[in-house]
mmCIF file of C-alpha atoms in Angstrom:
data_model
loop_
_atom_site.group_PDB
_atom_site.id
_atom_site.type_symbol
_atom_site.label_atom_id
_atom_site.label_comp_id
_atom_site.label_asym_id
_atom_site.label_seq_id
_atom_site.Cartn_x
_atom_site.Cartn_y
_atom_site.Cartn_z
ATOM 1 C CA MET A 1 29.311 -93.078 36.171
ATOM 2 C CA VAL A 2 29.235 -89.494 36.828
ATOM 3 C CA ASN A 3 31.866 -87.582 34.925
ATOM 4 C CA ALA A 4 32.948 -84.566 36.740
ATOM 5 C CA VAL A 5 35.768 -81.733 36.785
ATOM 6 C CA ILE A 6 36.919 -79.253 39.226
ATOM 7 C CA VAL A 7 38.487 -75.875 37.909
ATOM 8 C CA GLU A 8 40.633 -74.297 40.599
ATOM 9 C CA ASN A 9 43.848 -72.211 41.039
ATOM 10 C CA ASP A 10 44.984 -73.799 44.187
ATOM 11 C CA ALA A 11 46.998 -77.219 43.521
ATOM 12 C CA LEU A 12 46.910 -78.224 47.286
ATOM 13 C CA PHE A 13 43.145 -77.510 47.431
ATOM 14 C CA ILE A 14 42.541 -79.615 44.408
ATOM 15 C CA LYS A 15 44.362 -82.549 45.828
ATOM 16 C CA TYR A 16 42.321 -82.361 49.083
ATOM 17 C CA PHE A 17 39.018 -81.809 47.167
ATOM 18 C CA ASN A 18 39.807 -84.778 44.839
ATOM 19 C CA SER A 19 40.326 -86.971 47.801
ATOM 20 C CA LEU A 20 37.198 -85.842 49.587
ATOM 21 C CA VAL A 21 34.875 -86.339 46.614
ATOM 22 C CA LYS A 22 36.143 -89.904 46.044
ATOM 23 C CA GLN A 23 35.661 -90.587 49.788
ATOM 24 C CA ILE A 24 31.975 -89.283 49.900
ATOM 25 C CA ALA A 25 31.142 -90.774 46.705
ATOM 26 C CA LYS A 26 32.261 -94.255 47.889
ATOM 27 C CA GLU A 27 30.303 -93.930 51.053
ATOM 28 C CA MET A 28 27.123 -93.144 48.909
ATOM 29 C CA ASN A 29 27.830 -95.911 46.290
ATOM 30 C CA ILE A 30 27.951 -93.066 43.662
ATOM 31 C CA GLU A 31 30.381 -93.749 40.670
ATOM 32 C CA ILE A 32 32.237 -90.607 39.911
ATOM 33 C CA HIS A 33 35.254 -89.792 37.821
ATOM 34 C CA LEU A 34 36.661 -86.300 38.691
ATOM 35 C CA ASP A 35 39.407 -84.428 36.467
ATOM 36 C CA CYS A 36 41.122 -81.611 37.878
ATOM 37 C CA LEU A 37 42.116 -78.499 36.027
ATOM 38 C CA ILE A 38 44.473 -75.830 37.475
ATOM 39 C CA ALA A 39 43.432 -72.378 36.241
ATOM 40 C CA PRO A 40 43.887 -70.583 34.123
ATOM 41 C CA VAL A 41 42.234 -72.812 31.337
ATOM 42 C CA ASN A 42 40.498 -72.027 28.399
ATOM 43 C CA LEU A 43 36.758 -72.718 28.164
ATOM 44 C CA GLU A 44 37.242 -75.477 25.257
ATOM 45 C CA LYS A 45 39.256 -77.386 27.612
ATOM 46 C CA VAL A 46 36.510 -77.328 30.301
ATOM 47 C CA THR A 47 33.597 -78.268 27.950
ATOM 48 C CA LYS A 48 34.698 -81.920 27.505
ATOM 49 C CA ASP A 49 31.580 -84.016 27.815
ATOM 50 C CA TYR A 50 31.259 -83.671 31.638
ATOM 51 C CA ASP A 51 27.980 -84.314 33.750
ATOM 52 C CA LEU A 52 29.125 -82.082 36.802
ATOM 53 C CA TYR A 53 31.410 -78.959 36.953
ATOM 54 C CA PHE A 54 32.888 -77.661 40.174
ATOM 55 C CA PHE A 55 34.172 -73.856 39.774
ATOM 56 C CA ASP A 56 36.140 -71.754 42.133
ATOM 57 C CA ILE A 57 34.999 -68.273 41.567
ATOM 58 C CA GLU A 58 38.276 -66.161 41.842
ATOM 59 C CA LEU A 59 40.664 -67.847 39.285
ATOM 60 C CA ASP A 60 43.911 -66.418 38.193
ATOM 61 C CA GLY A 61 43.211 -64.026 35.270
ATOM 62 C CA ALA A 62 39.616 -65.257 35.041
ATOM 63 C CA SER A 63 36.175 -65.443 36.682
ATOM 64 C CA GLY A 64 34.740 -68.577 37.602
ATOM 65 C CA ILE A 65 31.295 -67.066 37.098
ATOM 66 C CA ASN A 66 32.012 -66.027 33.660
ATOM 67 C CA MET A 67 33.299 -69.189 32.705
ATOM 68 C CA ALA A 68 30.327 -70.998 34.166
ATOM 69 C CA CYS A 69 27.903 -68.489 32.432
ATOM 70 C CA ALA A 70 29.596 -69.169 28.967
ATOM 71 C CA LEU A 71 29.176 -72.957 29.769
ATOM 72 C CA ARG A 72 25.409 -72.528 30.572
ATOM 73 C CA GLU A 73 24.832 -70.805 27.167
ATOM 74 C CA LYS A 74 26.121 -73.787 25.460
ATOM 75 C CA TYR A 75 24.578 -76.533 27.802
ATOM 76 C CA ILE A 76 21.267 -76.492 29.618
ATOM 77 C CA ASP A 77 21.673 -80.139 30.861
ATOM 78 C CA LYS A 78 24.930 -79.784 32.850
ATOM 79 C CA ASP A 79 25.286 -79.232 36.524
ATOM 80 C CA ILE A 80 27.379 -76.319 37.788
ATOM 81 C CA ILE A 81 28.462 -76.109 41.349
ATOM 82 C CA PHE A 82 30.565 -73.242 42.758
ATOM 83 C CA VAL A 83 33.237 -73.944 45.439
ATOM 84 C CA SER A 84 34.351 -70.645 47.051
ATOM 85 C CA ASN A 85 35.596 -68.881 50.327
ATOM 86 C CA HIS A 86 33.669 -65.801 49.468
ATOM 87 C CA GLU A 87 29.658 -66.047 50.106
ATOM 88 C CA LYS A 88 29.633 -62.356 48.793
ATOM 89 C CA TYR A 89 29.456 -63.829 45.317
ATOM 90 C CA LEU A 90 26.527 -66.009 46.130
ATOM 91 C CA ARG A 91 23.994 -63.622 44.460
ATOM 92 C CA GLY A 92 26.054 -62.977 41.380
ATOM 93 C CA CYS A 93 26.611 -66.539 40.603
ATOM 94 C CA MET A 94 23.058 -67.161 40.315
ATOM 95 C CA LYS A 95 23.043 -66.179 36.609
ATOM 96 C CA ALA A 96 24.800 -69.314 35.799
ATOM 97 C CA LYS A 97 21.952 -71.331 37.232
ATOM 98 C CA PRO A 98 24.120 -73.432 39.575
ATOM 99 C CA SER A 99 22.913 -76.410 41.452
ATOM 100 C CA ALA A 100 24.846 -75.500 44.435
ATOM 101 C CA PHE A 101 27.144 -73.296 46.334
ATOM 102 C CA ILE A 102 29.746 -75.074 48.321
ATOM 103 C CA ARG A 103 31.738 -73.083 51.064
ATOM 104 C CA LYS A 104 35.431 -73.987 51.331
ATOM 105 C CA LEU A 105 35.084 -73.240 54.963
ATOM 106 C CA TYR A 106 32.565 -76.005 55.510
ATOM 107 C CA LEU A 107 33.707 -78.044 52.549
ATOM 108 C CA GLU A 108 32.925 -81.587 53.850
ATOM 109 C CA ASP A 109 29.626 -80.692 55.219
ATOM 110 C CA ASP A 110 28.521 -78.758 52.153
ATOM 111 C CA LEU A 111 29.842 -81.389 49.869
ATOM 112 C CA ARG A 112 28.070 -84.205 51.699
ATOM 113 C CA GLU A 113 24.689 -82.143 51.690
ATOM 114 C CA THR A 114 25.177 -81.553 47.897
ATOM 115 C CA PHE A 115 25.767 -85.239 46.978
ATOM 116 C CA GLU A 116 22.891 -86.364 49.242
ATOM 117 C CA THR A 117 20.439 -83.763 47.524
ATOM 118 C CA MET A 118 21.697 -84.915 43.949
ATOM 119 C CA GLU A 119 21.872 -88.605 44.493
ATOM 120 C CA ARG A 120 18.702 -89.272 43.046
ATOM 121 C CA LEU A 121 19.808 -86.970 40.019
ATOM 122 C CA PHE A 122 22.940 -88.889 39.529
ATOM 123 C CA ALA A 123 21.026 -92.191 39.209
ATOM 124 C CA VAL A 124 18.419 -90.649 36.633
ATOM 125 C CA LYS A 125 21.037 -89.008 34.503
ATOM 126 C CA ARG A 126 22.004 -92.102 32.639
ATOM 127 C CA THR A 127 18.779 -94.180 33.154
ATOM 128 C CA GLU A 128 17.398 -95.535 29.714
ATOM 129 C CA ILE A 129 13.829 -96.793 29.199
ATOM 130 C CA ILE A 130 12.048 -98.366 26.479
ATOM 131 C CA LEU A 131 8.822 -96.996 25.238
ATOM 132 C CA LYS A 132 6.792 -98.356 22.188
ATOM 133 C CA ASN A 133 6.909 -96.608 18.955
ATOM 134 C CA ASN A 134 3.820 -98.081 17.240
ATOM 135 C CA LEU A 135 4.970 -101.788 17.122
ATOM 136 C CA SER A 136 8.608 -101.267 17.672
ATOM 137 C CA ASP A 137 10.714 -100.116 20.565
ATOM 138 C CA TYR A 138 11.938 -96.626 21.181
ATOM 139 C CA ILE A 139 14.927 -96.302 23.699
ATOM 140 C CA VAL A 140 15.233 -92.994 25.301
ATOM 141 C CA GLN A 141 17.726 -91.614 27.926
ATOM 142 C CA ILE A 142 15.781 -89.619 30.684
ATOM 143 C CA SER A 143 18.042 -86.930 30.919
ATOM 144 C CA GLU A 144 18.018 -86.157 27.283
ATOM 145 C CA VAL A 145 14.278 -85.039 27.219
ATOM 146 C CA MET A 146 13.282 -81.767 28.353
ATOM 147 C CA TYR A 147 9.657 -81.922 27.502
ATOM 148 C CA ILE A 148 7.173 -84.158 25.433
ATOM 149 C CA ASN A 149 4.177 -82.637 23.554
ATOM 150 C CA SER A 150 1.533 -84.478 21.626
ATOM 151 C CA ARG A 151 -0.292 -83.907 18.362
ATOM 152 C CA GLU A 152 -2.919 -86.187 17.148
ATOM 153 C CA HIS A 153 -1.467 -89.758 17.477
ATOM 154 C CA TYR A 154 2.105 -88.694 17.734
ATOM 155 C CA LEU A 155 4.504 -87.711 20.751
ATOM 156 C CA PHE A 156 7.348 -85.213 20.076
ATOM 157 C CA PHE A 157 10.315 -85.672 22.421
ATOM 158 C CA ASN A 158 12.016 -82.332 22.637
ATOM 159 C CA LYS A 159 15.598 -82.964 23.710
ATOM 160 C CA THR A 160 18.262 -80.900 25.271
ATOM 161 C CA ASP A 161 20.472 -80.750 22.172
ATOM 162 C CA GLY A 162 17.535 -79.246 20.260
ATOM 163 C CA THR A 163 16.471 -82.153 18.292
ATOM 164 C CA VAL A 164 13.151 -83.799 18.402
ATOM 165 C CA ASP A 165 12.281 -87.544 18.280
ATOM 166 C CA ILE A 166 8.737 -88.594 17.081
ATOM 167 C CA ILE A 167 7.069 -91.690 18.057
ATOM 168 C CA ARG A 168 3.583 -93.004 17.840
ATOM 169 C CA ASN A 169 2.161 -93.630 21.213
ATOM 170 C CA LYS A 170 -0.470 -92.204 23.552
ATOM 171 C CA MET A 171 0.392 -89.500 26.076
ATOM 172 C CA LYS A 172 -1.451 -91.129 28.809
ATOM 173 C CA ILE A 173 0.544 -94.374 28.456
ATOM 174 C CA VAL A 174 4.032 -92.621 28.422
ATOM 175 C CA ALA A 175 3.029 -90.138 31.324
ATOM 176 C CA SER A 176 2.351 -93.318 33.436
ATOM 177 C CA GLN A 177 5.661 -94.705 32.501
ATOM 178 C CA LEU A 178 7.622 -91.510 33.071
ATOM 179 C CA GLN A 179 6.031 -90.350 36.383
ATOM 180 C CA LYS A 180 8.550 -92.012 38.532
ATOM 181 C CA TYR A 181 11.245 -90.282 36.771
ATOM 182 C CA ASP A 182 10.201 -86.911 37.809
ATOM 183 C CA PHE A 183 8.009 -86.010 34.593
ATOM 184 C CA LEU A 184 4.847 -84.059 35.248
ATOM 185 C CA ARG A 185 1.962 -83.536 33.029
ATOM 186 C CA VAL A 186 0.985 -79.923 33.040
ATOM 187 C CA ASN A 187 -1.782 -79.877 30.354
ATOM 188 C CA HIS A 188 -3.372 -82.161 28.077
ATOM 189 C CA SER A 189 -0.740 -82.366 25.503
ATOM 190 C CA VAL A 190 2.568 -81.582 27.429
ATOM 191 C CA LEU A 191 4.701 -83.598 29.877
ATOM 192 C CA ILE A 192 7.876 -81.872 31.226
ATOM 193 C CA ASN A 193 10.955 -83.112 32.873
ATOM 194 C CA LEU A 194 11.261 -81.371 36.186
ATOM 195 C CA MET A 195 14.920 -81.645 35.933
ATOM 196 C CA TYR A 196 14.835 -78.698 33.389
ATOM 197 C CA LEU A 197 12.268 -76.614 35.376
ATOM 198 C CA GLU A 198 13.572 -73.201 35.831
ATOM 199 C CA ASP A 199 10.407 -71.381 37.372
ATOM 200 C CA PHE A 200 6.808 -71.502 37.893
ATOM 201 C CA CYS A 201 4.782 -68.359 37.814
ATOM 202 C CA GLY A 202 1.075 -67.765 37.290
ATOM 203 C CA LYS A 203 -0.316 -70.575 35.256
ATOM 204 C CA SER A 204 2.867 -71.324 33.274
ATOM 205 C CA VAL A 205 6.145 -73.097 33.806
ATOM 206 C CA VAL A 206 9.501 -71.646 32.386
ATOM 207 C CA MET A 207 12.010 -74.441 31.236
ATOM 208 C CA LYS A 208 15.726 -73.892 31.409
ATOM 209 C CA ASP A 209 15.914 -73.201 27.610
ATOM 210 C CA GLY A 210 13.670 -70.176 28.335
ATOM 211 C CA GLY A 211 10.413 -71.778 26.975
ATOM 212 C CA ARG A 212 7.178 -71.030 28.703
ATOM 213 C CA ILE A 213 4.378 -73.795 28.889
ATOM 214 C CA ASN A 214 0.978 -73.239 30.096
ATOM 215 C CA VAL A 215 -0.341 -75.081 33.035
ATOM 216 C CA THR A 216 -4.248 -75.586 32.182
ATOM 217 C CA ASP A 217 -6.819 -75.684 35.034
ATOM 218 C CA THR A 218 -7.506 -79.437 34.705
ATOM 219 C CA TYR A 219 -3.971 -80.064 35.908
ATOM 220 C CA TYR A 220 -3.115 -76.772 38.028
ATOM 221 C CA ARG A 221 -4.078 -78.079 41.412
ATOM 222 C CA GLU A 222 -2.060 -81.275 41.254
ATOM 223 C CA ALA A 223 0.758 -79.714 39.307
ATOM 224 C CA ALA A 224 1.080 -76.717 41.473
ATOM 225 C CA GLU A 225 1.999 -78.690 44.599
ATOM 226 C CA VAL A 226 4.676 -80.750 42.851
ATOM 227 C CA LEU A 227 6.182 -77.777 41.060
ATOM 228 C CA HIS A 228 6.441 -75.694 44.410
ATOM 229 C CA ASN A 229 7.956 -78.620 46.221
ATOM 230 C CA TRP A 230 10.500 -79.219 43.293
ATOM 231 C CA LEU A 231 11.687 -75.759 43.385
ATOM 232 C CA MET A 232 11.687 -75.355 47.065
ATOM 233 C CA ARG A 233 13.973 -78.517 47.564
ATOM 234 C CA GLY A 234 16.827 -76.773 45.868
ATOM 235 C CA PHE A 235 19.903 -75.463 47.708
ATOM 236 C CA TRP A 236 19.072 -71.832 47.955
#
């Protein structure tokens, strides 16, 4: 189940948007629950544990971009989508690192395209897998892991909430298990979750938390193609 919310100041549009989201999600077999908040609302009310946030940009007495940016400062693992009549804000909204920009004039087409592009992400968001921790099991939710680094015989799972889980296993084994979930090995000791890739420049990747990780020569050729393709398949 994907938990979503729309923040909008037009009650009639909210009603239509709610109906359209449910229709498209049903067609695509995506389980989604959508809450609707009529602006003005405070950020605390918006920051309930949602996976997906739809923001109008021009809200009564507030800026959807500013609200989204404040949300992004608190959470790097949430998906933000702007829904607006005004394409002039397209560049300005990028600072909130959104997943998409939906034009109200082409609402159904843009919303359908957004869901098609994010369909795999919706499925992965709540996927749990079992890895070995020495002789016991370690259960991990894919979307909670930003990257994994190894030291000696231990793997450190760096999570989106800032915590780190430590297990005893081999990087080669775990990398093989996680490859199909869009994890990529960029050097001998680091495996990144592409879901949290922000940029790829030179011989390093930048993660959404601002961290920079080196891509070594051994992995560069294979990694570079994957990284470029991943970044190019976005919405912009």
